[in-house]
């Protein structure tokens, strides 16, 4: 079955967003969505709705959102890097590198070793004062997820991409909370070990 989405004004766009929870449900498993025109830039949402396998849909949403953030900041040095240190780290003259405000187990001299959307969307107050930044609300593709799943993404700092995708797939807040605490404890252990090496 084919469903064409016609969005010619803001009212129709708002109606479309209100119905997303139904469109992503099992009732639309055999429906293929198309968009008449992409005036409101929803092609990526339509593509996500057409991916019926949940794991694949989450992967697409997560990776496409990461790409959107990367494209927004492409060729912009908003952190004013110098010798692998952001502006704030240069001013503080601390041992942190690559703009990461905390000691993260995925940090390396080449930058982050994992693809974490939460960390990508974080900008410090110094950056926000100086230039425009991309926020969660700007990523319309995330509206395909439930509020619970968006909360999981918003709060999954210092986590591997695969861990975040697993949390989204399972969808349990309780299990996610336990896994986040374990990640934080691991991060705390990593920081202690790093400090003791210094």
PDB file of C-alpha atoms in Angstrom:
ATOM      1  CA  UNK A   1       0.000   0.000   0.000  1.00  0.00           C
ATOM      2  CA  UNK A   2       1.281   3.495  -0.869  1.00  0.00           C
ATOM      3  CA  UNK A   3       0.595   6.586   1.228  1.00  0.00           C
ATOM      4  CA  UNK A   4       1.428   9.978  -0.193  1.00  0.00           C
ATOM      5  CA  UNK A   5       2.063  12.684   2.373  1.00  0.00           C
ATOM      6  CA  UNK A   6       0.896  16.071   1.162  1.00  0.00           C
ATOM      7  CA  UNK A   7       2.330  18.953   3.111  1.00  0.00           C
ATOM      8  CA  UNK A   8       1.712  22.337   1.568  1.00  0.00           C
ATOM      9  CA  UNK A   9       1.486  24.487   4.688  1.00  0.00           C
ATOM     10  CA  UNK A  10       2.518  24.631   8.354  1.00  0.00           C
ATOM     11  CA  UNK A  11      -0.839  23.275   9.493  1.00  0.00           C
ATOM     12  CA  UNK A  12      -0.395  20.100   7.413  1.00  0.00           C
ATOM     13  CA  UNK A  13       3.207  19.800   8.683  1.00  0.00           C
ATOM     14  CA  UNK A  14       2.045  20.022  12.323  1.00  0.00           C
ATOM     15  CA  UNK A  15      -0.644  17.421  11.605  1.00  0.00           C
ATOM     16  CA  UNK A  16       2.011  15.135  10.077  1.00  0.00           C
ATOM     17  CA  UNK A  17       4.212  15.434  13.192  1.00  0.00           C
ATOM     18  CA  UNK A  18       1.208  14.721  15.449  1.00  0.00           C
ATOM     19  CA  UNK A  19       0.529  11.501  13.530  1.00  0.00           C
ATOM     20  CA  UNK A  20       4.139  10.238  13.608  1.00  0.00           C
ATOM     21  CA  UNK A  21       3.415   7.975  16.575  1.00  0.00           C
ATOM     22  CA  UNK A  22       0.786   6.195  14.454  1.00  0.00           C
ATOM     23  CA  UNK A  23       2.895   6.158  11.270  1.00  0.00           C
ATOM     24  CA  UNK A  24       5.770   4.363  13.027  1.00  0.00           C
ATOM     25  CA  UNK A  25       3.409   1.747  14.544  1.00  0.00           C
ATOM     26  CA  UNK A  26       2.644  -1.776  13.362  1.00  0.00           C
ATOM     27  CA  UNK A  27      -0.531  -0.502  11.664  1.00  0.00           C
ATOM     28  CA  UNK A  28       1.635   1.119   8.971  1.00  0.00           C
ATOM     29  CA  UNK A  29       4.048  -1.801   8.564  1.00  0.00           C
ATOM     30  CA  UNK A  30       2.860  -2.476   4.999  1.00  0.00           C
ATOM     31  CA  UNK A  31       2.564   1.190   4.005  1.00  0.00           C
ATOM     32  CA  UNK A  32       5.204   2.926   1.918  1.00  0.00           C
ATOM     33  CA  UNK A  33       5.342   6.673   2.427  1.00  0.00           C
ATOM     34  CA  UNK A  34       6.099   9.202  -0.288  1.00  0.00           C
ATOM     35  CA  UNK A  35       6.188  12.972  -0.124  1.00  0.00           C
ATOM     36  CA  UNK A  36       4.674  15.184  -2.818  1.00  0.00           C
ATOM     37  CA  UNK A  37       7.216  17.969  -2.350  1.00  0.00           C
ATOM     38  CA  UNK A  38       9.990  18.469   0.166  1.00  0.00           C
ATOM     39  CA  UNK A  39       9.244  22.098   0.931  1.00  0.00           C
ATOM     40  CA  UNK A  40       9.612  21.463   4.678  1.00  0.00           C
ATOM     41  CA  UNK A  41      12.637  19.137   4.444  1.00  0.00           C
ATOM     42  CA  UNK A  42      11.026  15.911   5.692  1.00  0.00           C
ATOM     43  CA  UNK A  43      12.518  13.502   3.151  1.00  0.00           C
ATOM     44  CA  UNK A  44      14.744  11.927   5.819  1.00  0.00           C
ATOM     45  CA  UNK A  45      11.680  11.377   8.063  1.00  0.00           C
ATOM     46  CA  UNK A  46       9.833   9.703   5.169  1.00  0.00           C
ATOM     47  CA  UNK A  47      12.897   7.514   4.549  1.00  0.00           C
ATOM     48  CA  UNK A  48      12.973   6.516   8.249  1.00  0.00           C
ATOM     49  CA  UNK A  49       9.250   5.644   8.200  1.00  0.00           C
ATOM     50  CA  UNK A  50       9.850   3.415   5.164  1.00  0.00           C
ATOM     51  CA  UNK A  51      12.449   1.377   7.071  1.00  0.00           C
ATOM     52  CA  UNK A  52      10.224  -1.219   8.719  1.00  0.00           C
ATOM     53  CA  UNK A  53      12.927  -3.143  10.606  1.00  0.00           C
ATOM     54  CA  UNK A  54      13.273  -1.404  14.019  1.00  0.00           C
ATOM     55  CA  UNK A  55      17.032  -1.994  14.358  1.00  0.00           C
ATOM     56  CA  UNK A  56      17.677  -0.658  10.867  1.00  0.00           C
ATOM     57  CA  UNK A  57      15.391   2.327  11.464  1.00  0.00           C
ATOM     58  CA  UNK A  58      17.231   3.250  14.684  1.00  0.00           C
ATOM     59  CA  UNK A  59      20.595   2.927  12.915  1.00  0.00           C
ATOM     60  CA  UNK A  60      19.427   5.170  10.087  1.00  0.00           C
ATOM     61  CA  UNK A  61      17.971   7.810  12.435  1.00  0.00           C
ATOM     62  CA  UNK A  62      21.049   7.839  14.670  1.00  0.00           C
ATOM     63  CA  UNK A  63      23.599   7.945  11.837  1.00  0.00           C
ATOM     64  CA  UNK A  64      21.640  10.490   9.774  1.00  0.00           C
ATOM     65  CA  UNK A  65      21.295  12.762  12.844  1.00  0.00           C
ATOM     66  CA  UNK A  66      25.062  12.464  13.489  1.00  0.00           C
ATOM     67  CA  UNK A  67      25.732  13.330   9.826  1.00  0.00           C
ATOM     68  CA  UNK A  68      23.422  16.347  10.088  1.00  0.00           C
ATOM     69  CA  UNK A  69      25.384  17.646  13.100  1.00  0.00           C
ATOM     70  CA  UNK A  70      28.716  16.978  11.358  1.00  0.00           C
ATOM     71  CA  UNK A  71      27.532  18.784   8.205  1.00  0.00           C
ATOM     72  CA  UNK A  72      26.339  21.766  10.253  1.00  0.00           C
ATOM     73  CA  UNK A  73      29.793  22.170  11.839  1.00  0.00           C
ATOM     74  CA  UNK A  74      31.781  21.146   8.749  1.00  0.00           C
ATOM     75  CA  UNK A  75      34.674  23.582   8.083  1.00  0.00           C
ATOM     76  CA  UNK A  76      33.796  25.569  11.225  1.00  0.00           C
ATOM     77  CA  UNK A  77      36.246  25.697  14.088  1.00  0.00           C
ATOM     78  CA  UNK A  78      33.702  26.820  16.688  1.00  0.00           C
ATOM     79  CA  UNK A  79      35.957  25.661  19.543  1.00  0.00           C
ATOM     80  CA  UNK A  80      39.022  27.605  18.281  1.00  0.00           C
ATOM     81  CA  UNK A  81      41.339  24.603  18.504  1.00  0.00           C
ATOM     82  CA  UNK A  82      45.054  25.128  18.958  1.00  0.00           C
ATOM     83  CA  UNK A  83      47.447  22.258  19.766  1.00  0.00           C
ATOM     84  CA  UNK A  84      44.471  19.865  20.217  1.00  0.00           C
ATOM     85  CA  UNK A  85      42.921  22.136  22.875  1.00  0.00           C
ATOM     86  CA  UNK A  86      39.717  24.123  22.643  1.00  0.00           C
ATOM     87  CA  UNK A  87      39.566  27.782  23.684  1.00  0.00           C
ATOM     88  CA  UNK A  88      38.422  26.983  27.239  1.00  0.00           C
ATOM     89  CA  UNK A  89      41.106  24.299  27.687  1.00  0.00           C
ATOM     90  CA  UNK A  90      43.734  26.769  26.443  1.00  0.00           C
ATOM     91  CA  UNK A  91      42.536  29.354  28.993  1.00  0.00           C
ATOM     92  CA  UNK A  92      42.433  26.823  31.850  1.00  0.00           C
ATOM     93  CA  UNK A  93      45.746  25.242  30.790  1.00  0.00           C
ATOM     94  CA  UNK A  94      44.549  21.865  32.011  1.00  0.00           C
ATOM     95  CA  UNK A  95      45.525  18.438  30.736  1.00  0.00           C
ATOM     96  CA  UNK A  96      42.301  17.862  28.791  1.00  0.00           C
ATOM     97  CA  UNK A  97      42.468  17.610  24.998  1.00  0.00           C
ATOM     98  CA  UNK A  98      40.194  17.604  21.923  1.00  0.00           C
ATOM     99  CA  UNK A  99      37.571  19.824  23.551  1.00  0.00           C
ATOM    100  CA  UNK A 100      36.208  17.001  25.703  1.00  0.00           C
ATOM    101  CA  UNK A 101      35.335  18.563  29.064  1.00  0.00           C
ATOM    102  CA  UNK A 102      35.632  15.266  30.937  1.00  0.00           C
ATOM    103  CA  UNK A 103      38.094  12.424  30.755  1.00  0.00           C
ATOM    104  CA  UNK A 104      36.290  10.044  28.436  1.00  0.00           C
ATOM    105  CA  UNK A 105      37.333   6.431  27.759  1.00  0.00           C
ATOM    106  CA  UNK A 106      36.788   7.025  24.018  1.00  0.00           C
ATOM    107  CA  UNK A 107      39.026  10.066  23.768  1.00  0.00           C
ATOM    108  CA  UNK A 108      42.224   9.819  21.725  1.00  0.00           C
ATOM    109  CA  UNK A 109      44.726  12.179  20.143  1.00  0.00           C
ATOM    110  CA  UNK A 110      42.720  11.887  16.909  1.00  0.00           C
ATOM    111  CA  UNK A 111      39.467  12.810  18.651  1.00  0.00           C
ATOM    112  CA  UNK A 112      36.547  10.611  19.666  1.00  0.00           C
ATOM    113  CA  UNK A 113      36.839   6.894  18.822  1.00  0.00           C
ATOM    114  CA  UNK A 114      33.073   6.387  18.790  1.00  0.00           C
ATOM    115  CA  UNK A 115      30.065   8.097  17.220  1.00  0.00           C
ATOM    116  CA  UNK A 116      28.070   9.650  20.049  1.00  0.00           C
ATOM    117  CA  UNK A 117      25.190  11.948  19.074  1.00  0.00           C
ATOM    118  CA  UNK A 118      24.786  13.265  22.634  1.00  0.00           C
ATOM    119  CA  UNK A 119      28.404  14.412  22.806  1.00  0.00           C
ATOM    120  CA  UNK A 120      28.222  15.847  19.269  1.00  0.00           C
ATOM    121  CA  UNK A 121      25.281  18.032  20.290  1.00  0.00           C
ATOM    122  CA  UNK A 122      26.966  19.323  23.435  1.00  0.00           C
ATOM    123  CA  UNK A 123      28.402  22.830  23.223  1.00  0.00           C
ATOM    124  CA  UNK A 124      29.759  24.778  26.156  1.00  0.00           C
ATOM    125  CA  UNK A 125      28.471  28.202  27.163  1.00  0.00           C
ATOM    126  CA  UNK A 126      31.571  29.844  25.651  1.00  0.00           C
ATOM    127  CA  UNK A 127      30.724  28.471  22.191  1.00  0.00           C
ATOM    128  CA  UNK A 128      27.031  29.366  22.546  1.00  0.00           C
ATOM    129  CA  UNK A 129      28.014  32.966  23.271  1.00  0.00           C
ATOM    130  CA  UNK A 130      30.163  33.236  20.143  1.00  0.00           C
ATOM    131  CA  UNK A 131      28.361  31.356  17.362  1.00  0.00           C
ATOM    132  CA  UNK A 132      25.146  29.600  16.303  1.00  0.00           C
ATOM    133  CA  UNK A 133      24.868  25.983  17.427  1.00  0.00           C
ATOM    134  CA  UNK A 134      22.672  23.055  16.473  1.00  0.00           C
ATOM    135  CA  UNK A 135      20.286  21.796  19.179  1.00  0.00           C
ATOM    136  CA  UNK A 136      18.144  18.681  19.670  1.00  0.00           C
ATOM    137  CA  UNK A 137      15.078  20.632  18.561  1.00  0.00           C
ATOM    138  CA  UNK A 138      16.770  21.336  15.213  1.00  0.00           C
ATOM    139  CA  UNK A 139      17.013  17.628  14.392  1.00  0.00           C
ATOM    140  CA  UNK A 140      13.501  16.936  13.066  1.00  0.00           C
ATOM    141  CA  UNK A 141      14.460  13.339  12.315  1.00  0.00           C
ATOM    142  CA  UNK A 142      14.517  12.592  16.065  1.00  0.00           C
ATOM    143  CA  UNK A 143      10.748  13.211  16.136  1.00  0.00           C
ATOM    144  CA  UNK A 144      10.320   9.750  14.609  1.00  0.00           C
ATOM    145  CA  UNK A 145      11.483   8.377  17.979  1.00  0.00           C
ATOM    146  CA  UNK A 146       9.317   8.232  21.085  1.00  0.00           C
ATOM    147  CA  UNK A 147       9.817  10.754  23.913  1.00  0.00           C
ATOM    148  CA  UNK A 148      11.399   7.990  25.979  1.00  0.00           C
ATOM    149  CA  UNK A 149      13.889   7.174  23.203  1.00  0.00           C
ATOM    150  CA  UNK A 150      14.701  10.863  22.702  1.00  0.00           C
ATOM    151  CA  UNK A 151      15.399  11.128  26.438  1.00  0.00           C
ATOM    152  CA  UNK A 152      17.759   8.149  26.166  1.00  0.00           C
ATOM    153  CA  UNK A 153      19.682   9.823  23.334  1.00  0.00           C
ATOM    154  CA  UNK A 154      19.753  13.175  25.135  1.00  0.00           C
ATOM    155  CA  UNK A 155      21.331  11.600  28.235  1.00  0.00           C
ATOM    156  CA  UNK A 156      23.772   9.046  26.781  1.00  0.00           C
ATOM    157  CA  UNK A 157      27.064  10.930  27.168  1.00  0.00           C
ATOM    158  CA  UNK A 158      30.325   8.975  26.876  1.00  0.00           C
ATOM    159  CA  UNK A 159      28.613   5.908  25.361  1.00  0.00           C
ATOM    160  CA  UNK A 160      29.464   3.864  22.293  1.00  0.00           C
ATOM    161  CA  UNK A 161      27.148   4.146  19.304  1.00  0.00           C
ATOM    162  CA  UNK A 162      26.358   0.426  19.576  1.00  0.00           C
ATOM    163  CA  UNK A 163      25.374   0.794  23.261  1.00  0.00           C
ATOM    164  CA  UNK A 164      23.003   3.677  22.498  1.00  0.00           C
ATOM    165  CA  UNK A 165      21.417   1.749  19.607  1.00  0.00           C
ATOM    166  CA  UNK A 166      20.949  -1.292  21.873  1.00  0.00           C
ATOM    167  CA  UNK A 167      19.264   0.909  24.508  1.00  0.00           C
ATOM    168  CA  UNK A 168      16.908   2.334  21.869  1.00  0.00           C
ATOM    169  CA  UNK A 169      16.038  -1.129  20.600  1.00  0.00           C
ATOM    170  CA  UNK A 170      15.297  -2.553  24.061  1.00  0.00           C
ATOM    171  CA  UNK A 171      13.412   0.630  25.005  1.00  0.00           C
ATOM    172  CA  UNK A 172      13.322  -0.053  28.751  1.00  0.00           C
ATOM    173  CA  UNK A 173      14.050   3.014  30.904  1.00  0.00           C
ATOM    174  CA  UNK A 174      14.912   0.771  33.870  1.00  0.00           C
ATOM    175  CA  UNK A 175      17.460  -1.285  31.906  1.00  0.00           C
ATOM    176  CA  UNK A 176      18.823   1.898  30.285  1.00  0.00           C
ATOM    177  CA  UNK A 177      19.277   3.508  33.741  1.00  0.00           C
ATOM    178  CA  UNK A 178      21.206   0.471  35.003  1.00  0.00           C
ATOM    179  CA  UNK A 179      23.385   0.454  31.877  1.00  0.00           C
ATOM    180  CA  UNK A 180      24.051   4.222  32.155  1.00  0.00           C
ATOM    181  CA  UNK A 181      25.113   3.845  35.810  1.00  0.00           C
ATOM    182  CA  UNK A 182      27.486   1.008  34.821  1.00  0.00           C
ATOM    183  CA  UNK A 183      28.956   3.211  32.045  1.00  0.00           C
ATOM    184  CA  UNK A 184      29.424   6.092  34.504  1.00  0.00           C
ATOM    185  CA  UNK A 185      31.123   3.784  37.024  1.00  0.00           C
ATOM    186  CA  UNK A 186      33.400   2.515  34.262  1.00  0.00           C
ATOM    187  CA  UNK A 187      34.114   6.150  33.292  1.00  0.00           C
ATOM    188  CA  UNK A 188      34.859   7.017  36.935  1.00  0.00           C
ATOM    189  CA  UNK A 189      37.225   4.020  37.172  1.00  0.00           C
ATOM    190  CA  UNK A 190      38.892   5.095  33.909  1.00  0.00           C
ATOM    191  CA  UNK A 191      39.379   8.661  35.210  1.00  0.00           C
ATOM    192  CA  UNK A 192      40.855   7.420  38.519  1.00  0.00           C
ATOM    193  CA  UNK A 193      43.259   5.158  36.649  1.00  0.00           C
ATOM    194  CA  UNK A 194      44.209   7.994  34.271  1.00  0.00           C
ATOM    195  CA  UNK A 195      44.853  10.415  37.170  1.00  0.00           C
ATOM    196  CA  UNK A 196      46.950   7.808  39.031  1.00  0.00           C
ATOM    197  CA  UNK A 197      49.136   7.377  35.915  1.00  0.00           C
ATOM    198  CA  UNK A 198      49.915  11.121  35.822  1.00  0.00           C
TER     199      UNK A 198
END
